[in-house]
Coordinates of C-alpha atoms and ligand atoms in Angstrom, one line a residue:
X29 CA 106.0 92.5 99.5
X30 CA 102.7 91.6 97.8
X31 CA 99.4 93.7 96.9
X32 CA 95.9 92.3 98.3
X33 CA 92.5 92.8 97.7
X34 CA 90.8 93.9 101.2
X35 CA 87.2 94.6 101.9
X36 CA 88.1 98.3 101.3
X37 CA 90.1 97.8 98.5
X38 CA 93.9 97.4 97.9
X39 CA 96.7 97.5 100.2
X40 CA 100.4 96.9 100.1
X41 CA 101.0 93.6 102.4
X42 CA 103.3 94.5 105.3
X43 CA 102.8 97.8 104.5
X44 CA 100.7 100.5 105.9
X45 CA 99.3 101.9 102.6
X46 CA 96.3 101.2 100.8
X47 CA 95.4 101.9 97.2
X48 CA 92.0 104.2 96.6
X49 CA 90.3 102.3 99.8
X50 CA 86.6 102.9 99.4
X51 CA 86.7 103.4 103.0
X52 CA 88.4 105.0 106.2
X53 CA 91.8 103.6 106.1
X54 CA 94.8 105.0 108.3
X55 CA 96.8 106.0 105.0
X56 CA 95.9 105.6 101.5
X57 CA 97.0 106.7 98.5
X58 CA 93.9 108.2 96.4
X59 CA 94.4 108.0 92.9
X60 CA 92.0 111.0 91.7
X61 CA 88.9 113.0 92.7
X62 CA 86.4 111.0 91.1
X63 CA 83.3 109.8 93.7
X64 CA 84.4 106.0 93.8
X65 CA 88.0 106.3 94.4
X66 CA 88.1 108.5 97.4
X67 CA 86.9 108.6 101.2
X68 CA 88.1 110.0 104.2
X69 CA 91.2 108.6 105.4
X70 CA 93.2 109.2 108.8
X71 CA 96.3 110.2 105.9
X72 CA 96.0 111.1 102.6
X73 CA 98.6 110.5 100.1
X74 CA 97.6 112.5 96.4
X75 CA 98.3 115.0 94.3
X76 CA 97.4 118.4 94.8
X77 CA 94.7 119.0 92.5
X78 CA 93.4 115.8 93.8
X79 CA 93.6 116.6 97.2
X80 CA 91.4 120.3 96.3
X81 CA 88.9 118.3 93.9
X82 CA 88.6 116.0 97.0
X83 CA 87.7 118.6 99.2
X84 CA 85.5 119.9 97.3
X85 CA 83.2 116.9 97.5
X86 CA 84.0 116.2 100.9
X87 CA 85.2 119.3 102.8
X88 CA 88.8 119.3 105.0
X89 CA 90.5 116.4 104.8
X90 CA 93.0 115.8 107.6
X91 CA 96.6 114.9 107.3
X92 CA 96.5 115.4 103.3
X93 CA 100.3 114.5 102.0
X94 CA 100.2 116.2 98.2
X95 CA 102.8 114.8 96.7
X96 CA 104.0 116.5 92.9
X97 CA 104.4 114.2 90.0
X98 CA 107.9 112.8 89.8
X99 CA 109.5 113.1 93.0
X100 CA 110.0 110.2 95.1
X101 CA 109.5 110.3 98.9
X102 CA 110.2 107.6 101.2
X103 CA 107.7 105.6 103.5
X104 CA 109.8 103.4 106.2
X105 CA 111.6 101.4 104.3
X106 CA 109.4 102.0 101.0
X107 CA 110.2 104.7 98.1
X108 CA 107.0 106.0 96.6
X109 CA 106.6 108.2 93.4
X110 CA 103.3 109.3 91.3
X111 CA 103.6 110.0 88.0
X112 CA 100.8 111.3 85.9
X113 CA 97.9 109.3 84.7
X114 CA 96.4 111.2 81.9
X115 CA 92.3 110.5 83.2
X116 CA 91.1 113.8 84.9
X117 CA 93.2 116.9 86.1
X118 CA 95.7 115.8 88.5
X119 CA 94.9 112.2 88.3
X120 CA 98.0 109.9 89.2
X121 CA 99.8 106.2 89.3
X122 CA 101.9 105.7 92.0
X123 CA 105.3 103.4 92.3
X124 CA 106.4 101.4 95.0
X125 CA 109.8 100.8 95.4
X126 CA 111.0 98.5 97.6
X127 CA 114.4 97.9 99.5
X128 CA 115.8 95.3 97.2
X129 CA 114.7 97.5 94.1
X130 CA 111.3 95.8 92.8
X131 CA 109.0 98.2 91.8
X132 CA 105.4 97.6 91.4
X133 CA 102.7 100.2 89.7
X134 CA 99.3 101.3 90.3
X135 CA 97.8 102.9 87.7
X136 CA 94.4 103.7 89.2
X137 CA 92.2 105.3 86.2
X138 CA 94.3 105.8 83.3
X139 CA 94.1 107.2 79.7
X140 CA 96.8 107.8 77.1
X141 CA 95.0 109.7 75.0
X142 CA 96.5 113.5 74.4
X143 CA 93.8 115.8 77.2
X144 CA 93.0 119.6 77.1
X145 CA 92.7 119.5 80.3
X146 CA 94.4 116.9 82.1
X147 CA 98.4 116.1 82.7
X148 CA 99.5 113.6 80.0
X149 CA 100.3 109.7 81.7
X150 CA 103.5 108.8 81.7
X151 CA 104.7 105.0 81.1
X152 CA 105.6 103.8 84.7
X153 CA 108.2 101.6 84.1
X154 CA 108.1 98.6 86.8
X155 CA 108.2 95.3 87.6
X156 CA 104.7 94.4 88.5
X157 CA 101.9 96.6 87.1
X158 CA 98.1 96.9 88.5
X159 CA 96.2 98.5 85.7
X160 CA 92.3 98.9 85.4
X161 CA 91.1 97.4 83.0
X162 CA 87.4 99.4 82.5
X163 CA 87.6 99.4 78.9
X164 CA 89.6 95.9 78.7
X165 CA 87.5 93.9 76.1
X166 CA 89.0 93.5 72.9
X167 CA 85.6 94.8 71.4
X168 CA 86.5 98.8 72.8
X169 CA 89.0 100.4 70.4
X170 CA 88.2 104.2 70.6
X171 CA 87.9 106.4 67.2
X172 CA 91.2 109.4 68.1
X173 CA 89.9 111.7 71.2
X174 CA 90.3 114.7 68.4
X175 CA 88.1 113.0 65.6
X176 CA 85.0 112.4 68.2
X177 CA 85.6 115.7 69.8
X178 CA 85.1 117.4 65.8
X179 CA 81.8 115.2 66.0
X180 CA 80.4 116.8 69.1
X181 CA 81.5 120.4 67.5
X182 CA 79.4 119.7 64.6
X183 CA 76.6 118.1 66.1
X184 CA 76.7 121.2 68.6
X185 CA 76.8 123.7 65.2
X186 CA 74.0 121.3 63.7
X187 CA 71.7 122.7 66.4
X188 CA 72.6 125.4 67.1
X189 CA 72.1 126.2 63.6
X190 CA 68.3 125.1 63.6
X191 CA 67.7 126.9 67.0
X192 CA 67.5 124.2 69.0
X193 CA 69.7 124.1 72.7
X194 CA 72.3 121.6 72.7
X195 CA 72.6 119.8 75.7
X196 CA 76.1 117.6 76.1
X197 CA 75.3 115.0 79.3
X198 CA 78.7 114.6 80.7
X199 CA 80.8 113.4 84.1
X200 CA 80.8 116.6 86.2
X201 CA 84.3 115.9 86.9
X202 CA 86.7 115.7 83.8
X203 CA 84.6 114.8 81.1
X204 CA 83.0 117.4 81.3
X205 CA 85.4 119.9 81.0
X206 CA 87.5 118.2 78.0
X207 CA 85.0 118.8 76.0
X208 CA 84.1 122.3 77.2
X209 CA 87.7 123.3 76.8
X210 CA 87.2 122.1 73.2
X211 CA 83.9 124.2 72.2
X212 CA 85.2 127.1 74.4
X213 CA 88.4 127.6 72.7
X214 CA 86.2 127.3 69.5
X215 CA 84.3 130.1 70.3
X216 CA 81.3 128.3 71.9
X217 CA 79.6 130.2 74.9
X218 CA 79.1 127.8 78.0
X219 CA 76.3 127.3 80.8
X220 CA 76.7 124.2 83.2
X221 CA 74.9 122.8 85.8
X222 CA 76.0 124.1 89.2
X223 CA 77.8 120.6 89.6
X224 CA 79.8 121.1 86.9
X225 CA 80.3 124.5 86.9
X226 CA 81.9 124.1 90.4
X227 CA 84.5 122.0 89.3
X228 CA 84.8 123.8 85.7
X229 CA 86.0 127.0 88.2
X230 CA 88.6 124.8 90.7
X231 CA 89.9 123.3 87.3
X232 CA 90.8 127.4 86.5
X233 CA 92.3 127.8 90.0
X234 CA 94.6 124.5 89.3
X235 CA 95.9 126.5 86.2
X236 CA 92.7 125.2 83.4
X237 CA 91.0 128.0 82.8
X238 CA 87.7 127.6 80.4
X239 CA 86.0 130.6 79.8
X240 CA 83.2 132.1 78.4
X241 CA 81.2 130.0 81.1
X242 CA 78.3 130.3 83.4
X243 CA 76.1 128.9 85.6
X244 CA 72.6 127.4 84.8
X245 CA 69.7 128.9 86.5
X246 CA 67.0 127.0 84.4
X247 CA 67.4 129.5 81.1
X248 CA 70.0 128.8 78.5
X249 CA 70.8 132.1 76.1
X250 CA 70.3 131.6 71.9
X251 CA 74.1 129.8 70.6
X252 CA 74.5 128.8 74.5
X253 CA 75.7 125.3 75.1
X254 CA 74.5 123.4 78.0
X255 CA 76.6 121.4 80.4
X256 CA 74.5 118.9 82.4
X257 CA 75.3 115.9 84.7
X258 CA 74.0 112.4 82.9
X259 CA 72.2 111.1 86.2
X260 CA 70.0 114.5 86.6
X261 CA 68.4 114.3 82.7
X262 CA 65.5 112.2 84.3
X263 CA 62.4 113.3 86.0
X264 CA 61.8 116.5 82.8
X265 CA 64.4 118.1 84.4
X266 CA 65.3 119.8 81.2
X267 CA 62.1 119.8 79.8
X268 CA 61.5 123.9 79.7
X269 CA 64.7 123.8 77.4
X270 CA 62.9 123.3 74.1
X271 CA 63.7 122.3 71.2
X272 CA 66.6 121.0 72.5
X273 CA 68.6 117.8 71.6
X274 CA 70.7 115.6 73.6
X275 CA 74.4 113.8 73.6
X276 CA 75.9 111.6 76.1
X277 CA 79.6 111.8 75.7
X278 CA 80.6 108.2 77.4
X279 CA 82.8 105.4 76.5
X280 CA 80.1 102.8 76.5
X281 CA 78.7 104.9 73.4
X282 CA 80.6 101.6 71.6
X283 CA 77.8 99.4 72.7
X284 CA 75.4 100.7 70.9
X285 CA 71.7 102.0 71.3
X286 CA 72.3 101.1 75.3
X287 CA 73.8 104.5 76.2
X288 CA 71.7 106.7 74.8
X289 CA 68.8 104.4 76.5
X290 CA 70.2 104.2 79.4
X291 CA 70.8 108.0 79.7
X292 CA 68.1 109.3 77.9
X293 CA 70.1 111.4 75.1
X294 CA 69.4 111.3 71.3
X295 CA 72.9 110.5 70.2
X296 CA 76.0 108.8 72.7
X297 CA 79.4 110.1 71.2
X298 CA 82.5 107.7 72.5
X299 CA 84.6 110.5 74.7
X300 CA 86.1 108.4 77.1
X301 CA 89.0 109.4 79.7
X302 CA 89.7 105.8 79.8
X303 CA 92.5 104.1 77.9
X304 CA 90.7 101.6 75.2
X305 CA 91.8 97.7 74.9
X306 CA 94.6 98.2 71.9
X307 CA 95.7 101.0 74.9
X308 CA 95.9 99.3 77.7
X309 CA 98.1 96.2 76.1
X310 CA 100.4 99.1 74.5
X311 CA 100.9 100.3 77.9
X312 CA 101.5 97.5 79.9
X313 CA 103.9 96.6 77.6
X314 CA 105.7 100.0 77.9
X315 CA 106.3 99.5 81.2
X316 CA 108.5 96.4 81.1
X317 CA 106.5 94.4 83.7
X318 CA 107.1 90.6 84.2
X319 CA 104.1 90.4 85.9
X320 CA 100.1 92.4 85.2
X321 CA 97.7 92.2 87.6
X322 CA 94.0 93.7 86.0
X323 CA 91.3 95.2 88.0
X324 CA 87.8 96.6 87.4
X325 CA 85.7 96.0 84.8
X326 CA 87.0 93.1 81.8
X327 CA 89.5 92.0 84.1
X328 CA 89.7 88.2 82.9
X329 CA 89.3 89.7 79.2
X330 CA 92.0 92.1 79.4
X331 CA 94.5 89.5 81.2
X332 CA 93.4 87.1 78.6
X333 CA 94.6 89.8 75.8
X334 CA 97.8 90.9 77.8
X335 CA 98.6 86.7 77.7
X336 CA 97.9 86.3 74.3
X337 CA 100.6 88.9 73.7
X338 CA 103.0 86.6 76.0
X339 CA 102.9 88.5 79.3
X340 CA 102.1 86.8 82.4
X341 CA 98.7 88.4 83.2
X342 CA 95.8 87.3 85.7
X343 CA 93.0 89.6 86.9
X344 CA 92.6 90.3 90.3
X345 CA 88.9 89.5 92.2
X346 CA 88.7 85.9 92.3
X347 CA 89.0 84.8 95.5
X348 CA 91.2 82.7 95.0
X349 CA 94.0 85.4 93.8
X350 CA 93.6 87.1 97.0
X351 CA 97.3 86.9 97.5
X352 CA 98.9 88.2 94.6
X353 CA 102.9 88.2 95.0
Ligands
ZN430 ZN1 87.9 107.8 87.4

């Protein structure tokens, strides 16, 4: 058995199953709900917050397979589990068991931080691991989820405070509602964009409730906070909210003055639901694989870093590593 990259993404040689396909496959396993990781497959094999988030975006899905964390199913000859990935709400790796025993692991997005709001990963313990590697430069070592998410609370108060509307650009699925469940439970009234809000109210059908929260309609009410998606604060879209100031809450806040640029704000605070470098080598170490195949984003960096701490690591893309196994 081998894992190979396709022109829709990844797929289990021999096998009917692919690995978040970006496009129509007969069956593939989909990861989570997020835009770039899902499409509409002949069979569906996810989790059931996935498979709701999914049809949310995309309406019915056909043949959806919701599989719970930690009970394994066969396929032919195969034995497949998910186990929990820690990135959004219902977010999952999946193992592949073969016959003869070897188990490989796809992580799909992955973060091992401690969530509000979303199931925490579990180590995957296998043979071969496929982990993303988004974050996988040395140079990305995230401050504690907990001390950033203190930052955005006093930013927030800073504001608030001086009666200006505080306007927190963030992902409309999961990001956005970490940090929401971390001002509402701190007293914080909500409004989001009808994007977000969406979402905000499957994530309290799935059992995530985040209350006091309503929907923006273009006014935002004195100590309201404003949820807003990053790619709609162009164009003055918020430009009848004023004073108001700004955050991004993004990972790539550790680069510097290019977030904030890039996404208009005033301030980028590094919330990620990514795992950071110093993560990512903990947890492919964790796992016990012989052999790390890295994906997306600082591939060659992170397999660089996962060698230098003696395991046998290549990233996957080059086309000469199509065949990986
Ligand atoms: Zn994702």
């Amino acid at each position: 058995m081998s894992v190979e990259l396709r022109r829709n993404g990844l797929h289990v040689t021999g096998t009917p199953l692919s690995l978040d396909a970006k496009r129509k496959s007969p069956l593939s396993f989909v990861s989570h709900a997020h835009s770039d990781h899902i499409a509409r497959h002949e069979r569906i094999i996810a989790t059931a917050a996935t498979l709701r988030l999914m049809a949310h975006r995309l309406g019915n899905l056909s043949a959806p397979l919701s599989v719970p964390y930690g009970r394994p199913f066969a396929l032919g000859p195969l034995t497949l589990e998910l186990l929990p990935a820690g990135h959004v709400l219902g977010s999952a790796q999946i193992r592949v068991t073969r016959e003869d025993g070897k188990r490989i692991v796809y992580t799909g997005d992955i973060s091992l931080a401690p969530s509000l709001t979303a199931e925490p990963a579990q180590v995957a313990e296998c043979d071969v691991l496929v982990i993303e590697s988004t974050f996988g430069h040395p140079r990305y070592v995230f401050p504690p989820r907990e001390e950033v998410l203190g930052q955005v609370e006093s930013w927030v108060r800073r504001h608030l405070e001086r009666g200006a509307v505080p306007v927190l650009l963030a992902y409309a699925l999961g990001k956005s509602q970490e940090a929401m469940k971390y001002l509402a439970d701190r007293g914080f009234p909500l409004v989001a964009h009808s994007s977000i809000y969406e979402v905000t109210k499957l994530y309290g059908e799935l059992g995530v409730p985040i209350e006091p929260l309503r929907c923006y309609e273009g006014r935002v009410e004195p100590g309201e906070v404003l949820f807003f998606p990053p790619h709609l604060n162009r164009g003055g879209a918020l430009a009848p909210l004023w004073p108001r100031a700004t955050a991004v809450l993004t990972g790539w806040a550790l680069d510097g003055a290019g977030a904030t640029r890039r996404y208009n704000a005033d301030v980028a605070f590094p919330l990620s639901d990514h795992a950071d470098c110093p993560s990512l080598v903990r947890y492919a170490k964790a796992t016990g694989a012989r052999d790390v195949i890295t994906l997306h984003g600082f591939a060659e960096e992170l397999a660089e870093v996962l060698r230098g701490h003696g395991l046998d690591a290549r990233a996957l893309g080059a086309p000469k590593q199509l065949s990986l196994l």
